[in-house]
mmCIF file of C-alpha atoms in Angstrom:
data_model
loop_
_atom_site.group_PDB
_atom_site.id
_atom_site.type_symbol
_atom_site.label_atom_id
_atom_site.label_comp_id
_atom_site.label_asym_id
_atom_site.label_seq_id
_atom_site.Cartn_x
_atom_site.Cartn_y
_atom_site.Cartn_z
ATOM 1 C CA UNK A 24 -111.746 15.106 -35.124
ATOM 2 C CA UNK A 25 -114.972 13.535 -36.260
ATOM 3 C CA UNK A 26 -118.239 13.754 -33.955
ATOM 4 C CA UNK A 27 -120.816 11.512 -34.895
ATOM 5 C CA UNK A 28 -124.200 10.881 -33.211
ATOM 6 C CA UNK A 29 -125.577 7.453 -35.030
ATOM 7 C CA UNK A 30 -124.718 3.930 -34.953
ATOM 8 C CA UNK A 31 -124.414 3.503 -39.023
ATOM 9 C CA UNK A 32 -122.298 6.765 -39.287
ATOM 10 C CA UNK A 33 -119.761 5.149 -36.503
ATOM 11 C CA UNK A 34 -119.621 1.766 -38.329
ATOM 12 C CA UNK A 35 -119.541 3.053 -41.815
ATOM 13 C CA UNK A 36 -116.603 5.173 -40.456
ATOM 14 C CA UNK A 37 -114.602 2.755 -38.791
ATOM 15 C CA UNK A 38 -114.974 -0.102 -41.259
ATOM 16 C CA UNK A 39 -113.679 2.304 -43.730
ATOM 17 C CA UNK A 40 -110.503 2.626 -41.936
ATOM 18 C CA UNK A 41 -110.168 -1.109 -41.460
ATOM 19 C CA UNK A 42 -110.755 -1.414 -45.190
ATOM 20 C CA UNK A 43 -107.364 0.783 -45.161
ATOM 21 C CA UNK A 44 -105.967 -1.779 -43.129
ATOM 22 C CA UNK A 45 -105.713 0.763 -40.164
ATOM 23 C CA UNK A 46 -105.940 -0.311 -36.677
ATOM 24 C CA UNK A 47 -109.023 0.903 -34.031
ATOM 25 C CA UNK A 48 -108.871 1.578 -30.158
ATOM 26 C CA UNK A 49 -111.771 2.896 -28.514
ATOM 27 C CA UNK A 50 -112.360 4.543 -24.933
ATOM 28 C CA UNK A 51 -115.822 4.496 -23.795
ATOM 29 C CA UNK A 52 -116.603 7.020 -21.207
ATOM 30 C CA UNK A 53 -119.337 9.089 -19.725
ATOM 31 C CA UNK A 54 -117.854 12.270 -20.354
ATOM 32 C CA UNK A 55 -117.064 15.306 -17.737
ATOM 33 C CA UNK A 56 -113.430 14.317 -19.033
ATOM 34 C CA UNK A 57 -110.124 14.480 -16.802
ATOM 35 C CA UNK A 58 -106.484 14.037 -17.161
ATOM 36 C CA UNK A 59 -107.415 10.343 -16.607
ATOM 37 C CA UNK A 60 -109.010 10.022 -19.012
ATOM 38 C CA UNK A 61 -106.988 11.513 -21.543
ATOM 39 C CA UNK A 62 -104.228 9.503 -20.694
ATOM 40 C CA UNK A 63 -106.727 6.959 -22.183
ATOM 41 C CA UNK A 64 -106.508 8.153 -25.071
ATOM 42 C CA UNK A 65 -102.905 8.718 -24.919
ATOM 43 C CA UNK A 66 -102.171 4.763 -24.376
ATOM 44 C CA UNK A 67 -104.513 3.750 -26.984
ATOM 45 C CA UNK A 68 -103.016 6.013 -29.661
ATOM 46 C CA UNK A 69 -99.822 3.769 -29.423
ATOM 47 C CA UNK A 70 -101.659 1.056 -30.071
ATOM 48 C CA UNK A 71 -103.783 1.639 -32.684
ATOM 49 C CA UNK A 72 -104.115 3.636 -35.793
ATOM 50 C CA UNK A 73 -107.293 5.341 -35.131
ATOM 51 C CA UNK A 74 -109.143 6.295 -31.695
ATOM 52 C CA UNK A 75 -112.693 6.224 -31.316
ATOM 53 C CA UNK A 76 -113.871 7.961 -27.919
ATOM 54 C CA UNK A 77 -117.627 8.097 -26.878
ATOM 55 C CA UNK A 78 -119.313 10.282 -24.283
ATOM 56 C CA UNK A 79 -122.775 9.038 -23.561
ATOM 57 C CA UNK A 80 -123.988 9.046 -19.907
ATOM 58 C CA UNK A 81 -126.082 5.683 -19.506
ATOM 59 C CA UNK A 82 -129.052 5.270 -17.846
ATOM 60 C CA UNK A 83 -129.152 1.657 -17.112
ATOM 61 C CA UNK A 84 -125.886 1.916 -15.064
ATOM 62 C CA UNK A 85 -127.696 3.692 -12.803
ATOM 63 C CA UNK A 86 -129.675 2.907 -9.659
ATOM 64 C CA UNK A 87 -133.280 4.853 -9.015
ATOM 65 C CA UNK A 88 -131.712 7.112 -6.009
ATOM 66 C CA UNK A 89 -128.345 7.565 -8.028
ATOM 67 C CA UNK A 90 -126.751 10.513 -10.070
ATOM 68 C CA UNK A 91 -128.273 10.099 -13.564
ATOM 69 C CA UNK A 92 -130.254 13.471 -13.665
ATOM 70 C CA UNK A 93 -126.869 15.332 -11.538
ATOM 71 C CA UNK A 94 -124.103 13.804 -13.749
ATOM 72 C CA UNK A 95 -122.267 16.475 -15.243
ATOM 73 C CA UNK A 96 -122.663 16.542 -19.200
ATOM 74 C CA UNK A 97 -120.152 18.792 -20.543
ATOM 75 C CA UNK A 98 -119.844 17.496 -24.166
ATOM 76 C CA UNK A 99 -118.547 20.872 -25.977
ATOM 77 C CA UNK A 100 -115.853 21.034 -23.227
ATOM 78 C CA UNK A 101 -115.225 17.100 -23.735
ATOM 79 C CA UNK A 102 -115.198 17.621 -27.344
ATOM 80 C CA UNK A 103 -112.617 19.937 -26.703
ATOM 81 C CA UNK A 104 -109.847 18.126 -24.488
ATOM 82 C CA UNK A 105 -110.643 14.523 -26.830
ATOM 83 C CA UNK A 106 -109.705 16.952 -30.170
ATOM 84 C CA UNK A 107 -106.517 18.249 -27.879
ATOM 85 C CA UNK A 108 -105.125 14.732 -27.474
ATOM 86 C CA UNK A 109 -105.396 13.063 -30.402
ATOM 87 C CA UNK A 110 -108.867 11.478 -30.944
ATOM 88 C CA UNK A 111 -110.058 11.032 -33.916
ATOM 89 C CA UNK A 112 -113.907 10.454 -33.559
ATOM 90 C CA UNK A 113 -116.089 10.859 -30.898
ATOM 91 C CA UNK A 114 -119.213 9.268 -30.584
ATOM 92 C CA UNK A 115 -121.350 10.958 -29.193
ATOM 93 C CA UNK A 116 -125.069 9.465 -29.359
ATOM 94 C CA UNK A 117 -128.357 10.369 -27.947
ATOM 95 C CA UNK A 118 -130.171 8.073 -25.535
ATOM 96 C CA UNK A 119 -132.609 6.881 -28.273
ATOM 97 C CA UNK A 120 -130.077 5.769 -30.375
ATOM 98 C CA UNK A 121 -128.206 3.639 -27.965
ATOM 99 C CA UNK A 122 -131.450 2.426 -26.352
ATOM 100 C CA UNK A 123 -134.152 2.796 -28.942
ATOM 101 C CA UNK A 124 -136.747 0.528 -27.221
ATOM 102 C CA UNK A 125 -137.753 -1.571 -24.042
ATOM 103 C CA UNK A 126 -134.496 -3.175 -23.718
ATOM 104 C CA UNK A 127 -135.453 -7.257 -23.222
ATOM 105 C CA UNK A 128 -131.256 -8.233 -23.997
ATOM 106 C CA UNK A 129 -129.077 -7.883 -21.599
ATOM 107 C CA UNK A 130 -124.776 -8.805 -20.891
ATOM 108 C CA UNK A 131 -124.490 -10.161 -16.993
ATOM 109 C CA UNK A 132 -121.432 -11.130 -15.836
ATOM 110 C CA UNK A 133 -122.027 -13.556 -13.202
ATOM 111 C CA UNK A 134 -120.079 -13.882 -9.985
ATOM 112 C CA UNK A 135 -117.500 -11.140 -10.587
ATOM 113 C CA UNK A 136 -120.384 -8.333 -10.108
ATOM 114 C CA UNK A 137 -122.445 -9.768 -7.584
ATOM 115 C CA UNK A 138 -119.975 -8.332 -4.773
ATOM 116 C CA UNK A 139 -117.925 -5.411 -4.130
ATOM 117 C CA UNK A 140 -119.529 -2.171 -5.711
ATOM 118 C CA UNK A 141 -122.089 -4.904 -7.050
ATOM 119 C CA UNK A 142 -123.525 -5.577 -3.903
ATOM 120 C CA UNK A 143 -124.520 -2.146 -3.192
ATOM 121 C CA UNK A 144 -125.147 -0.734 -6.345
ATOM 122 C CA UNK A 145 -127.278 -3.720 -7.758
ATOM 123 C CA UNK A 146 -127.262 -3.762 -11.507
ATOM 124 C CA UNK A 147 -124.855 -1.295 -12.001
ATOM 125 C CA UNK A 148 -122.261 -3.957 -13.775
ATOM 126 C CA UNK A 149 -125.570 -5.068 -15.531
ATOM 127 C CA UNK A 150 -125.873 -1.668 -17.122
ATOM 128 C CA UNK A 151 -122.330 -1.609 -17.286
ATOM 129 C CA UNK A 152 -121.246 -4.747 -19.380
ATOM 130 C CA UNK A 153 -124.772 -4.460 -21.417
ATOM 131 C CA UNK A 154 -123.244 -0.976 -23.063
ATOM 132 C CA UNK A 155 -119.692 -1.822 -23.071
ATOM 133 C CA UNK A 156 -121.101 -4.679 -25.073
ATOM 134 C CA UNK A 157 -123.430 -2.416 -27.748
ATOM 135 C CA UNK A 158 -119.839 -0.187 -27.852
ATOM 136 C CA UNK A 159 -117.721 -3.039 -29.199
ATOM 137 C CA UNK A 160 -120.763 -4.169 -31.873
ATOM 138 C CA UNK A 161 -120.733 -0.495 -32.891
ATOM 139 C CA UNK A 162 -117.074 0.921 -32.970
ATOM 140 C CA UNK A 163 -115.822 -2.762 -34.282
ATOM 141 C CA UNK A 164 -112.385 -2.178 -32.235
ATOM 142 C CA UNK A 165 -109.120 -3.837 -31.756
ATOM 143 C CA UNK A 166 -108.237 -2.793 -28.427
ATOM 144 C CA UNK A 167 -110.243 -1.076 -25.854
ATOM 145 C CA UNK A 168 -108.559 1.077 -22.676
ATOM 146 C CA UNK A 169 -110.119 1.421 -19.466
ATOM 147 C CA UNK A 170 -108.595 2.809 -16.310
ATOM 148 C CA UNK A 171 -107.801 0.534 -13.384
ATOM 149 C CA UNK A 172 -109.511 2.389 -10.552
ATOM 150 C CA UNK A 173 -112.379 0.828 -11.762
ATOM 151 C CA UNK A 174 -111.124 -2.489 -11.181
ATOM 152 C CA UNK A 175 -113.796 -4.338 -10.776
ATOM 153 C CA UNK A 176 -115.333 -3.139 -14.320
ATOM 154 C CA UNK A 177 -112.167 -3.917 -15.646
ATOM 155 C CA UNK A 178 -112.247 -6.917 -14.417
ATOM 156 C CA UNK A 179 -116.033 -7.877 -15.864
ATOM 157 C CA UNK A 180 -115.116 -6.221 -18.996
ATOM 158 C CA UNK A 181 -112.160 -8.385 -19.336
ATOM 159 C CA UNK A 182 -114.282 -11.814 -18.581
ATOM 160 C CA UNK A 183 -116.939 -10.838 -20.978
ATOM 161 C CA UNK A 184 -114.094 -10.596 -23.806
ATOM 162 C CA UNK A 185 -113.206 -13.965 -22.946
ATOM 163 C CA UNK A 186 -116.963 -15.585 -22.449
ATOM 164 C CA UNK A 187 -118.308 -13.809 -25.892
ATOM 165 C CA UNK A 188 -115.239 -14.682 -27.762
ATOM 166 C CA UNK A 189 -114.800 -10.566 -29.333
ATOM 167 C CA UNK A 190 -111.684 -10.453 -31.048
ATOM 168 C CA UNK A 191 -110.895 -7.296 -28.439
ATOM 169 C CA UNK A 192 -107.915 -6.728 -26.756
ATOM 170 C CA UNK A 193 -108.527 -4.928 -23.636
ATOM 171 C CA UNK A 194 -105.994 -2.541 -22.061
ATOM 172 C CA UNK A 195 -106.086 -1.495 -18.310
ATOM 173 C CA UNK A 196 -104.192 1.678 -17.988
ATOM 174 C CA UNK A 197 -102.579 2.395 -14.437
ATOM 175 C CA UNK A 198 -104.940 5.437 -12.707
ATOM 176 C CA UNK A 199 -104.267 8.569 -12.814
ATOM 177 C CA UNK A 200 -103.855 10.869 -9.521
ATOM 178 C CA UNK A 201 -103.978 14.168 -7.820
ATOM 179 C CA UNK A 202 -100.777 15.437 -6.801
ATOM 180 C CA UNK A 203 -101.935 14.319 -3.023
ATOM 181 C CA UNK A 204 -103.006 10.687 -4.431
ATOM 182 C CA UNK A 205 -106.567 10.729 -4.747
ATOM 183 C CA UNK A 206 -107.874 8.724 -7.492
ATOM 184 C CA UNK A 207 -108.888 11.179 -10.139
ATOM 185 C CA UNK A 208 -112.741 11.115 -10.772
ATOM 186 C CA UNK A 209 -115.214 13.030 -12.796
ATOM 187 C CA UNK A 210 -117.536 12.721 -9.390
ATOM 188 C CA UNK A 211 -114.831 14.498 -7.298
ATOM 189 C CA UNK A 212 -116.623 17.586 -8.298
ATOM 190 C CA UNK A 213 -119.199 16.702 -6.087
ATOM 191 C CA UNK A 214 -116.488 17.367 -2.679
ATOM 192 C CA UNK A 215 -116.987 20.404 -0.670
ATOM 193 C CA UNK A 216 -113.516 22.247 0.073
ATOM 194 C CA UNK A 217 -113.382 20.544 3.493
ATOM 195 C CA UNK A 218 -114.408 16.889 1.937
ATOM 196 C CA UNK A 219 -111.641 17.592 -0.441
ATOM 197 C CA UNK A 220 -109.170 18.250 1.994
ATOM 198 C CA UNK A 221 -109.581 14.731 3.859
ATOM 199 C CA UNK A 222 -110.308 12.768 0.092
ATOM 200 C CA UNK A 223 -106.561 11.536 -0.331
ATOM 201 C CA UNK A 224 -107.256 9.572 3.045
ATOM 202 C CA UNK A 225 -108.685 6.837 0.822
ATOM 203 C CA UNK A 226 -105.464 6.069 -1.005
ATOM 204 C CA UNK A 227 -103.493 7.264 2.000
ATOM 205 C CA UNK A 228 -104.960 3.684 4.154
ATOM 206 C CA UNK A 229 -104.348 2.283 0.308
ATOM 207 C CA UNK A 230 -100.850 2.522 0.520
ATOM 208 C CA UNK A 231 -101.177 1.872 4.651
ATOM 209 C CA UNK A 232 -102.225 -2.006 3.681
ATOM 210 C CA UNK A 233 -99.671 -2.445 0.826
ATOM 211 C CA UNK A 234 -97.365 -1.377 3.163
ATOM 212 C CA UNK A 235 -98.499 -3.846 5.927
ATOM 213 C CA UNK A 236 -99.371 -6.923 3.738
ATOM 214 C CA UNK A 237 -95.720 -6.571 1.571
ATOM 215 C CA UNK A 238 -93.889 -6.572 5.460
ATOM 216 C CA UNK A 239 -95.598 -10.198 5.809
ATOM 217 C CA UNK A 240 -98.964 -9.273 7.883
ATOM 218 C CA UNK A 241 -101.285 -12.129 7.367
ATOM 219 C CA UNK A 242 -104.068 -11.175 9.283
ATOM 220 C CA UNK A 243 -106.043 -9.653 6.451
ATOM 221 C CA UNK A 244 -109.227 -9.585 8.842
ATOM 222 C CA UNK A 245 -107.560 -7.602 11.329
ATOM 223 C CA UNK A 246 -106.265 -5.380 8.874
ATOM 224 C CA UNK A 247 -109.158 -4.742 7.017
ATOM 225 C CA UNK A 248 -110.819 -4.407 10.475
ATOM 226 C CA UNK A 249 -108.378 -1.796 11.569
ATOM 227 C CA UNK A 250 -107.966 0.552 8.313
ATOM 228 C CA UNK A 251 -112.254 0.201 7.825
ATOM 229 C CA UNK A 252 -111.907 1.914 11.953
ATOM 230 C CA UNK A 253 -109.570 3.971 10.611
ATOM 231 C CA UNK A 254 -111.132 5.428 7.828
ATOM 232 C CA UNK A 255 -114.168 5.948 9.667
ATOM 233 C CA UNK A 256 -112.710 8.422 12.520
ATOM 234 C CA UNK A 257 -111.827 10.223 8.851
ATOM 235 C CA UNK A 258 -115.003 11.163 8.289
ATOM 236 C CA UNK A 259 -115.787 8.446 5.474
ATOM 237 C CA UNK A 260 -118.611 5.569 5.817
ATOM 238 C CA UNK A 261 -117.013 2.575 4.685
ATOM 239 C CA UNK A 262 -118.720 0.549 1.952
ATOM 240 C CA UNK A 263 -116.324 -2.385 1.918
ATOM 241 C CA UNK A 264 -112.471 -2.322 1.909
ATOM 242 C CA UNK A 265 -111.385 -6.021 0.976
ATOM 243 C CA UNK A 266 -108.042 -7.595 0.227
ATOM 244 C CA UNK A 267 -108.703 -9.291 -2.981
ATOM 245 C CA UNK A 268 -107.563 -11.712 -5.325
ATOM 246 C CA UNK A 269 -106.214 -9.511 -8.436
ATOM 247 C CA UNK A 270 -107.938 -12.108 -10.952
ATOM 248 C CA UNK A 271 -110.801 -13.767 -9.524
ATOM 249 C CA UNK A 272 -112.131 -10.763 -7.101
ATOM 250 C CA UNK A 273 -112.724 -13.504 -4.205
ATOM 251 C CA UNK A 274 -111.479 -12.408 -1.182
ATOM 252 C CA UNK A 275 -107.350 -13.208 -1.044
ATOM 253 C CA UNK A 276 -105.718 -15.511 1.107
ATOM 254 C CA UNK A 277 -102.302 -15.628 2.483
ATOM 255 C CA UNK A 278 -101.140 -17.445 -0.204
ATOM 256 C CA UNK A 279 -102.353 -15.630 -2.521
ATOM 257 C CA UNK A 280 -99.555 -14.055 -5.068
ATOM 258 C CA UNK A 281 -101.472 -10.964 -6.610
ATOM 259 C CA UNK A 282 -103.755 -9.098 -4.749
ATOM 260 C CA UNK A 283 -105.613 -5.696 -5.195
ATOM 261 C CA UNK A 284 -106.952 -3.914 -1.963
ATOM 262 C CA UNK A 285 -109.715 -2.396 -3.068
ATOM 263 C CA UNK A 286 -112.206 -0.046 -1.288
ATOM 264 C CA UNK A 287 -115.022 2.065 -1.546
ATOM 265 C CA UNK A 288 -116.310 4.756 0.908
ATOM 266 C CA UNK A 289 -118.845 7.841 1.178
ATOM 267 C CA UNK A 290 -117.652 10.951 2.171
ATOM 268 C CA UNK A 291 -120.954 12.944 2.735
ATOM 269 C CA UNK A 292 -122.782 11.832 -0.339
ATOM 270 C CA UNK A 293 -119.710 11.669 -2.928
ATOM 271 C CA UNK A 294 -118.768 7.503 -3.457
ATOM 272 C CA UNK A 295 -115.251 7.068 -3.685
ATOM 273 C CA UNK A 296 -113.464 4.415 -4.965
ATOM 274 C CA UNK A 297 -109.735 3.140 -5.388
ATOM 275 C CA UNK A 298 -107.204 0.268 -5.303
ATOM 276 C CA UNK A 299 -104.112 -1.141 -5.437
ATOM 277 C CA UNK A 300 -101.881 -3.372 -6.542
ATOM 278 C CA UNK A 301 -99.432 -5.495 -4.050
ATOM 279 C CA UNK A 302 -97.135 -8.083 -4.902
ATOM 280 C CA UNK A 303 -96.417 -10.774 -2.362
ATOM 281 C CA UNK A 304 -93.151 -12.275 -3.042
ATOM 282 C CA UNK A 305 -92.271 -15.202 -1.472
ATOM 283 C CA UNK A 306 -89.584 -17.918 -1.446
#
């Protein structure tokens, strides 16, 4: 596996293996890798020829009283488990290189990031689709793969596509879980034995509203209401939990067909997030 630090070495690379008439995937990440991750990789190495990973932590993600200075950086180790499963270049590039001045430019996906994990992390899909977007000038790919826990940012990634007219396709890749179902996360390091122990309550009150809303319960305020109580004699303080619709992330009705309940919720001062899919089937 390649690891390359610069902009021109990444596009020289890759546009010599599309000169070979070889296909490109890339995962973008922040690094601190887990099994979810790899299974990134995994999916996009049966789509394309070559697979570009990068590991750069970015700043402009980040709110002032967030995790930027605490985020785990554990590139030799990442370098590691990318060369395991397949990769075939990792980017790896320095905070100059990706942000080498004042930055006056940046990608805002209106609407679908004002809400959610938007409204209380303002900026954050800013940051978010601003590097996703300097990625996809850079590593020139054909298909990108992001998890679906982050559904929102899959979401905004997935709009941006469409709005800037890149010739990306963009792969969301089912998330990966703990044996007891909590979303996998590179921030679950952050849990305390105890916190860790009550964690898989999230996707536990996940599974509680599928269950509910597939039986024919309409009263998504109620629900919401109830499983937000619920969650809260847990231990967790409840950011939002919201019954969605899948593709416009407005809040669903009951006629909508495909939802996502998605939620968010501290547990001391970890943020966890999850969702999931349910499919209403009517007559």
């Amino acid at each position: 596996m390649l690891t390359l630090h610069t902009i021109d070495e990444v596009r020289a690379q890759v546009r010599a293996w599309k000169a070979a008439g070889l296909r490109v995937a890339c995962v973008p990440t922040m690094g601190n890798l887990h099994a979810g991750h790899l299974r990134l990789v995994s999916v996009a190495r049966q789509h394309a020829d070559k697979v570009v990973a990068s590991v750069f932590v970015n700043p402009t993600q980040f709110g002032p009283n967030e995790d930027f200075d605490s985020y785990p950086r554990t590139l030799e180790t990442d370098r590691e488990k990318l060369a395991a499963a397949g990769t075939h270049l990792l980017f790896a590039p320095p905070v100059e290189e990706m942000y080498p001045g004042p930055s006056l430019t940046w990608v805002d996906v209106e609407q679908l990031g004002d809400h959610l994990c938007g409204a209380s992390r303002p900026g954050h899909f800013r940051g978010v689709s601003t590097v996703v977007c300097k990625l996809f000038h850079i590593m020139e790919p054909d298909v990108a793969c992001f998890g679906e826990k982050d559904y929102q940012q899959l979401a905004i990634i997935r709009r941006m596509v469409r709005d800037l007219c890149f010739a990306v396709e963009v792969v969301g890749v089912p998330t990966e879980r703990e044996s007891d179902g909590l979303a996998m996360s590179s921030r679950n390091g952050y849990l305390t034995p105890a916190q860790r122990a009550v964690a898989p309550q999230v996707h536990a009150h996940l599974l509680q509203a599928r269950d509910a809303l597939t039986s024919g319960e309409t009263d998504f305020e109620g629900l919401v209401a109830r499983l937000s109580e619920s969650l809260s004699t847990h231990g967790f303080q409840v950011d939002y939990l919201q019954i969605m619709d899948a593709v416009q992330l407005v809040p669903a009705t009951p006629e909508s067909r495909e939802i996502r309940v998605a939620v968010a919720a501290r547990l001391g001062k970890t943020r966890l997030i999850d969702n999931i899919a349910v499919a209403i089937v009517r007559d």
